Amino acid sequence: MLPKRRIFSVTGRAARVACLCFVLLASMILPSFAQDSSKKLLVAYAGLISTHTSVWLGEDQGFYKRHGLDVTSVFTGSGSVTSQALLAGEAKVASTSVGPTAGAIVAGADMVILAGTIHILPYQLWVTPQIRQPADLRGKRVAISTFGSGSHLAAEVALQQLGLDTARDKIAILQVGTQPERVAALVTARIEATPLEPGFGQAARDKGLTVMVDLTKLDAPYLNTVLVASRRYLKENPQQTEAFLKGTIDGLYFLSNPANERAVKSVLARHLKLSTPQGIQIMYDATIDIHAKTKVPYATLAGVQNMVDALYRVNPRLAKVKAAELIDNSFIERLDKSGYIAEAMKRGR
């Protein structure tokens, strides 16, 4: 039997508010679906993090419209709420992480991973100045966004890299919220460590915080961000699914073209609420870097399996899950064989 873990939540009310906001927004958008259900598509994304930039660009730059879709992307606040939105049919497709997706599937949900847009763990573990060596984290607090999220998995992997175990070393995992909220918690000593994407690193460094582990440098493959839908939706709407993937692929390779820097910065600043030129530049550079390893957006078996394996201690039901059971690469394979992805890559150079 696995030892009991110390896990605390400080954002239950915030999560409920996020869920309520999503439902209210969905209720305003969804009635219009009846007017032209073949073109309108509600896409959920799970976090305020630049890993969703290809979806944001697909919407902002009109790539989805070019392929006949009227897409509205909605921030849900967490991967679990995103999964709930898919199950309820409020959203048809989502940009999310493997953890909550695998958790939902193992519980019997009709969901499947269509593609992988981020092929690394785009996080660094930041700590307070008092934490100078791994042993200093024993008995301390590590903040994540929500349980099962990408930041949760990043925290687990970072601690494993340091030779630490949350149960054995009495490390508390706390749900604190978004990256700016976690930085604030570090600065005020409510926590001792948290994973942040590199784009938020400068803000942390300016406040005297330091990096203990840089997960972006790991050699092992991890599929951090994935596109997810129900198998039923794929079967009933293959053309819309392909159109959505084309628009996202267009966004992915638009991002990599230096000529589009101004447009990409505008999208990042708006979604991540960045206001200073320096902050926007740092986020832009980090976003380019974390997308650089995504050559073709397949959902790789090794990348998904490593994500699942890192979280099975949190959710023991994942221990027997095989990546192949979670993935359907057939749409990406067709787009790859057709030459569409190669053409999009050329446009992105």
Coordinates of C-alpha atoms in Angstrom, one line a residue:
M1 CA 0.0 0.0 0.0
L2 CA 1.3 3.5 -0.9
P3 CA 2.0 5.7 2.1
K4 CA -0.4 8.5 2.8
R5 CA 0.5 11.8 1.2
R6 CA 0.1 15.2 2.7
I7 CA -1.9 17.2 0.2
F8 CA -3.7 20.5 1.0
S9 CA -6.0 22.7 -1.0
V10 CA -6.2 26.5 -0.6
T11 CA -8.2 27.3 -3.7
G12 CA -11.3 25.2 -3.5
R13 CA -13.5 28.4 -3.7
A14 CA -11.4 29.8 -6.6
A15 CA -11.8 26.5 -8.5
R16 CA -15.6 26.7 -8.0
V17 CA -15.6 30.3 -9.2
A18 CA -13.6 29.4 -12.3
C19 CA -16.0 26.5 -13.0
L20 CA -19.0 28.8 -12.6
C21 CA -17.5 31.4 -14.8
F22 CA -16.9 28.8 -17.5
V23 CA -20.5 27.5 -17.3
L24 CA -21.9 31.0 -17.5
L25 CA -19.8 31.9 -20.5
A26 CA -20.6 28.6 -22.1
S27 CA -24.3 29.2 -21.6
M28 CA -24.0 32.5 -23.5
I29 CA -22.1 30.9 -26.4
L30 CA -23.7 27.6 -26.8
P31 CA -27.2 28.6 -27.9
S32 CA -25.7 30.0 -31.1
F33 CA -24.3 26.5 -31.9
A34 CA -27.8 25.4 -32.9
Q35 CA -27.8 28.0 -35.7
D36 CA -24.7 26.5 -37.4
S37 CA -23.3 23.6 -35.5
S38 CA -21.1 22.6 -38.3
K39 CA -18.9 25.7 -38.0
K40 CA -19.0 26.8 -34.3
L41 CA -16.6 25.2 -31.9
L42 CA -16.0 25.9 -28.2
V43 CA -12.4 25.0 -27.2
A44 CA -11.4 24.8 -23.6
Y45 CA -7.9 25.4 -22.3
A46 CA -6.7 24.6 -18.9
G47 CA -4.2 27.1 -17.7
L48 CA -2.8 30.6 -18.1
I49 CA 0.4 29.4 -19.6
S50 CA 2.0 29.9 -22.9
T51 CA 1.8 26.3 -23.9
H52 CA -1.7 27.1 -25.3
T53 CA -0.3 29.7 -27.7
S54 CA -0.9 27.7 -30.9
V55 CA -4.6 27.6 -30.1
W56 CA -4.7 31.3 -29.2
L57 CA -3.0 32.2 -32.5
G58 CA -5.3 29.9 -34.4
E59 CA -8.2 32.0 -33.1
D60 CA -6.5 35.4 -33.2
Q61 CA -5.0 35.1 -36.7
G62 CA -8.1 33.7 -38.3
F63 CA -6.6 30.3 -39.1
Y64 CA -9.6 28.4 -37.8
K65 CA -11.9 30.6 -39.9
R66 CA -9.7 29.9 -42.9
H67 CA -10.7 26.2 -42.5
G68 CA -14.4 26.9 -42.0
L69 CA -14.6 27.0 -38.2
D70 CA -15.8 29.7 -35.9
V71 CA -13.7 28.9 -32.8
T72 CA -14.1 30.5 -29.3
S73 CA -11.4 29.5 -26.8
V74 CA -12.3 29.6 -23.1
F75 CA -10.1 29.4 -20.0
T76 CA -11.5 26.9 -17.5
G77 CA -9.1 27.3 -14.6
S78 CA -7.9 23.7 -14.3
G79 CA -7.5 20.4 -16.2
S80 CA -10.2 18.7 -14.2
V81 CA -12.7 21.4 -15.1
T82 CA -11.6 21.1 -18.7
S83 CA -12.3 17.4 -18.6
Q84 CA -15.7 18.0 -17.1
A85 CA -16.5 20.5 -19.8
L86 CA -15.7 17.9 -22.5
L87 CA -17.7 15.2 -20.8
A88 CA -20.7 17.5 -20.5
G89 CA -20.4 18.5 -24.1
E90 CA -20.0 22.2 -23.2
A91 CA -16.6 22.1 -25.1
K92 CA -15.9 19.8 -28.0
V93 CA -12.1 20.0 -28.0
A94 CA -9.5 21.0 -25.4
S95 CA -5.9 22.0 -25.0
T96 CA -4.9 20.5 -21.7
S97 CA -2.4 18.2 -20.0
V98 CA -2.1 14.4 -19.9
G99 CA -2.7 14.0 -16.1
P100 CA -6.4 15.0 -15.9
T101 CA -7.1 13.5 -19.3
A102 CA -5.6 10.1 -18.3
G103 CA -7.5 10.3 -14.9
A104 CA -10.8 10.9 -16.7
I105 CA -10.2 8.1 -19.2
V106 CA -9.2 5.5 -16.5
A107 CA -12.5 6.5 -14.7
G108 CA -14.4 5.6 -17.8
A109 CA -14.7 8.9 -19.7
D110 CA -15.0 8.9 -23.5
M111 CA -11.9 11.0 -24.2
V112 CA -8.8 10.6 -26.4
I113 CA -5.6 12.5 -27.1
L114 CA -5.4 13.7 -30.7
A115 CA -2.1 15.6 -30.8
G116 CA 0.8 16.9 -28.7
T117 CA 1.7 20.5 -29.0
I118 CA 4.5 20.7 -26.3
H119 CA 7.1 17.9 -26.3
I120 CA 9.0 18.9 -23.2
L121 CA 8.3 19.8 -19.5
P122 CA 8.3 23.6 -19.8
Y123 CA 9.0 24.2 -16.1
Q124 CA 11.7 25.2 -13.7
L125 CA 11.5 24.5 -10.0
W126 CA 11.9 27.9 -8.2
V127 CA 12.7 28.1 -4.5
T128 CA 13.1 30.7 -1.8
P129 CA 16.7 31.8 -0.9
Q130 CA 16.7 29.7 2.3
I131 CA 16.5 26.5 0.1
R132 CA 20.1 25.8 -0.9
Q133 CA 20.1 22.0 -1.3
P134 CA 17.5 19.3 -1.9
A135 CA 17.5 18.3 1.8
D136 CA 16.2 21.7 2.7
L137 CA 12.9 20.9 1.0
R138 CA 12.1 18.2 3.5
G139 CA 9.0 19.1 5.5
K140 CA 8.4 22.1 3.3
R141 CA 5.6 23.2 1.0
V142 CA 5.5 23.1 -2.8
A143 CA 2.8 25.0 -4.7
I144 CA 1.0 23.8 -7.9
S145 CA -2.0 25.2 -9.8
T146 CA -4.3 22.2 -9.3
F147 CA -4.0 18.5 -8.6
G148 CA -3.3 16.5 -11.7
S149 CA -2.2 19.5 -13.7
G150 CA 1.0 20.1 -15.7
S151 CA 2.5 22.0 -12.8
H152 CA 1.6 19.1 -10.4
L153 CA 3.4 16.7 -12.7
A154 CA 6.3 19.0 -13.0
A155 CA 6.6 19.3 -9.2
E156 CA 6.6 15.5 -8.9
V157 CA 9.3 15.1 -11.6
A158 CA 11.4 17.9 -10.1
L159 CA 11.3 16.3 -6.6
Q160 CA 12.2 12.9 -8.1
Q161 CA 15.1 14.5 -9.9
L162 CA 16.3 15.8 -6.5
G163 CA 16.0 12.4 -4.9
L164 CA 13.0 13.4 -2.8
D165 CA 9.6 11.7 -2.1
T166 CA 6.6 13.7 -1.0
A167 CA 5.4 11.0 1.4
R168 CA 8.8 10.0 2.9
D169 CA 10.1 13.5 3.1
K170 CA 6.8 15.0 4.3
I171 CA 6.6 17.5 1.5
A172 CA 3.2 19.2 1.3
I173 CA 1.7 19.8 -2.2
L174 CA -0.6 22.8 -2.1
Q175 CA -3.1 24.1 -4.8
V176 CA -2.3 27.8 -5.0
G177 CA -3.4 28.8 -8.5
T178 CA -1.8 30.7 -11.4
Q179 CA 1.9 31.3 -11.8
P180 CA 1.7 35.0 -10.6
E181 CA -0.2 33.7 -7.5
R182 CA 2.5 31.1 -6.9
V183 CA 5.3 33.7 -7.2
A184 CA 3.5 35.9 -4.7
A185 CA 3.2 32.9 -2.3
L186 CA 6.9 32.3 -2.6
V187 CA 7.8 35.9 -1.9
T188 CA 5.6 36.0 1.1
A189 CA 7.0 32.7 2.4
R190 CA 3.7 30.8 2.3
I191 CA 5.5 28.2 0.3
E192 CA 9.1 27.2 -0.3
A193 CA 9.0 26.0 -3.9
T194 CA 6.9 26.0 -7.1
P195 CA 7.3 25.0 -10.8
L196 CA 7.1 28.0 -13.2
E197 CA 7.4 28.2 -16.9
P198 CA 10.6 29.9 -18.0
G199 CA 8.8 33.0 -19.1
F200 CA 7.9 33.8 -15.5
G201 CA 11.4 33.2 -14.4
Q202 CA 12.6 36.7 -14.6
A203 CA 9.8 38.0 -12.3
A204 CA 10.9 35.3 -9.8
R205 CA 14.6 36.1 -10.1
D206 CA 13.9 39.8 -9.6
K207 CA 12.3 38.9 -6.3
G208 CA 15.4 37.0 -5.1
L209 CA 14.2 33.5 -5.9
T210 CA 16.4 30.9 -7.5
V211 CA 16.1 27.8 -9.8
M212 CA 16.8 24.5 -8.2
V213 CA 15.8 22.2 -11.2
D214 CA 15.4 23.1 -14.9
L215 CA 13.1 20.5 -16.3
T216 CA 13.4 21.9 -19.9
K217 CA 16.8 20.3 -20.0
L218 CA 15.7 16.7 -19.3
D219 CA 16.6 14.2 -22.0
A220 CA 13.6 12.0 -21.3
P221 CA 10.5 12.8 -23.5
Y222 CA 7.5 14.3 -21.9
L223 CA 4.3 15.4 -23.7
N224 CA 3.2 18.3 -21.6
T225 CA 0.3 19.8 -23.6
V226 CA -2.2 17.8 -25.7
L227 CA -5.3 18.3 -27.7
V228 CA -8.2 16.2 -26.5
A229 CA -11.7 15.4 -27.6
S230 CA -14.2 12.5 -27.2
R231 CA -14.0 9.6 -29.5
R232 CA -17.7 10.1 -30.3
Y233 CA -17.0 13.6 -31.4
L234 CA -14.2 12.5 -33.7
K235 CA -16.4 9.8 -35.2
E236 CA -19.3 12.1 -35.8
N237 CA -17.3 15.2 -36.9
P238 CA -14.2 14.1 -38.7
Q239 CA -14.1 17.2 -41.0
Q240 CA -14.4 19.6 -38.1
T241 CA -11.7 17.8 -36.2
E242 CA -9.3 18.0 -39.1
A243 CA -10.1 21.7 -39.6
F244 CA -9.4 22.3 -35.9
L245 CA -6.1 20.5 -36.2
K246 CA -5.1 22.4 -39.3
G247 CA -5.8 25.7 -37.6
T248 CA -3.8 24.8 -34.6
I249 CA -0.9 23.5 -36.8
D250 CA -1.0 26.9 -38.6
G251 CA -0.8 28.6 -35.3
L252 CA 2.1 26.4 -34.2
Y253 CA 4.3 27.2 -37.2
F254 CA 3.2 30.8 -37.3
L255 CA 4.6 31.1 -33.9
S256 CA 8.1 29.9 -35.0
N257 CA 8.5 32.5 -37.7
P258 CA 10.5 35.5 -36.5
A259 CA 8.5 37.7 -38.9
N260 CA 5.5 37.2 -36.7
E261 CA 7.1 38.3 -33.4
R262 CA 4.8 41.3 -33.0
A263 CA 1.6 39.4 -33.5
V264 CA 2.7 36.6 -31.1
K265 CA 3.8 39.1 -28.5
S266 CA 0.3 40.8 -28.7
V267 CA -1.4 37.4 -28.1
L268 CA 0.9 36.5 -25.2
A269 CA 0.5 39.9 -23.5
R270 CA -3.3 39.8 -23.8
H271 CA -3.8 36.2 -22.5
L272 CA -1.1 36.3 -19.8
K273 CA -1.8 39.9 -18.8
L274 CA 1.7 41.1 -19.4
S275 CA 2.3 44.9 -19.4
T276 CA 6.0 45.7 -19.6
P277 CA 8.1 45.4 -22.8
Q278 CA 10.7 43.5 -20.9
G279 CA 8.2 41.0 -19.5
I280 CA 6.6 40.5 -22.9
Q281 CA 10.0 39.9 -24.5
I282 CA 11.1 37.4 -21.9
M283 CA 7.8 35.5 -22.3
Y284 CA 8.1 35.6 -26.1
D285 CA 11.6 34.2 -26.0
A286 CA 10.6 31.4 -23.6
T287 CA 7.6 30.5 -25.6
I288 CA 9.6 30.1 -28.8
D289 CA 12.1 27.9 -26.8
I290 CA 9.5 25.6 -25.3
H291 CA 7.8 25.1 -28.7
A292 CA 11.1 24.4 -30.5
K293 CA 11.1 20.7 -29.9
T294 CA 7.7 20.2 -31.4
K295 CA 8.6 19.3 -35.0
V296 CA 5.4 17.5 -35.8
P297 CA 2.6 17.5 -33.3
Y298 CA 2.2 13.8 -32.8
A299 CA 1.1 12.4 -29.4
T300 CA 4.1 10.3 -28.8
L301 CA 3.8 7.0 -26.9
A302 CA 6.9 7.6 -24.8
G303 CA 6.0 11.2 -24.0
V304 CA 2.5 10.3 -22.8
Q305 CA 3.7 7.2 -20.9
N306 CA 6.3 9.3 -19.0
M307 CA 3.6 11.7 -18.0
V308 CA 1.3 9.0 -16.7
D309 CA 4.2 7.2 -14.9
A310 CA 5.1 10.4 -13.1
L311 CA 1.6 10.8 -11.7
Y312 CA 0.6 7.2 -10.8
R313 CA 1.8 7.8 -7.2
V314 CA -0.8 10.6 -7.0
N315 CA -3.5 8.5 -8.7
P316 CA -2.7 4.8 -8.2
R317 CA -5.4 3.9 -10.8
L318 CA -2.9 5.2 -13.5
A319 CA -0.4 2.5 -12.6
K320 CA -1.6 0.1 -15.2
V321 CA -2.5 2.6 -17.9
K322 CA -0.7 2.2 -21.2
A323 CA -0.2 5.3 -23.4
A324 CA -1.5 3.5 -26.5
E325 CA -5.0 3.3 -24.8
L326 CA -5.1 7.1 -24.6
I327 CA -4.0 8.2 -28.1
D328 CA -5.5 8.5 -31.5
N329 CA -2.9 9.9 -33.9
S330 CA -4.9 9.0 -37.0
F331 CA -5.8 12.6 -37.8
I332 CA -2.2 13.9 -37.5
E333 CA -1.0 11.0 -39.5
R334 CA -3.3 11.9 -42.4
L335 CA -2.3 15.5 -42.3
D336 CA 1.4 14.5 -42.2
K337 CA 1.1 12.1 -45.1
S338 CA -0.9 14.6 -47.1
G339 CA 1.9 17.1 -46.9
Y340 CA -0.2 19.7 -45.0
I341 CA 2.2 19.8 -42.0
A342 CA 5.3 20.1 -44.2
E343 CA 3.7 23.0 -46.0
A344 CA 2.8 24.7 -42.7
M345 CA 6.4 24.2 -41.5
K346 CA 7.7 25.9 -44.7
R347 CA 5.4 28.9 -44.0
G348 CA 6.8 29.1 -40.5
R349 CA 10.4 29.5 -41.5

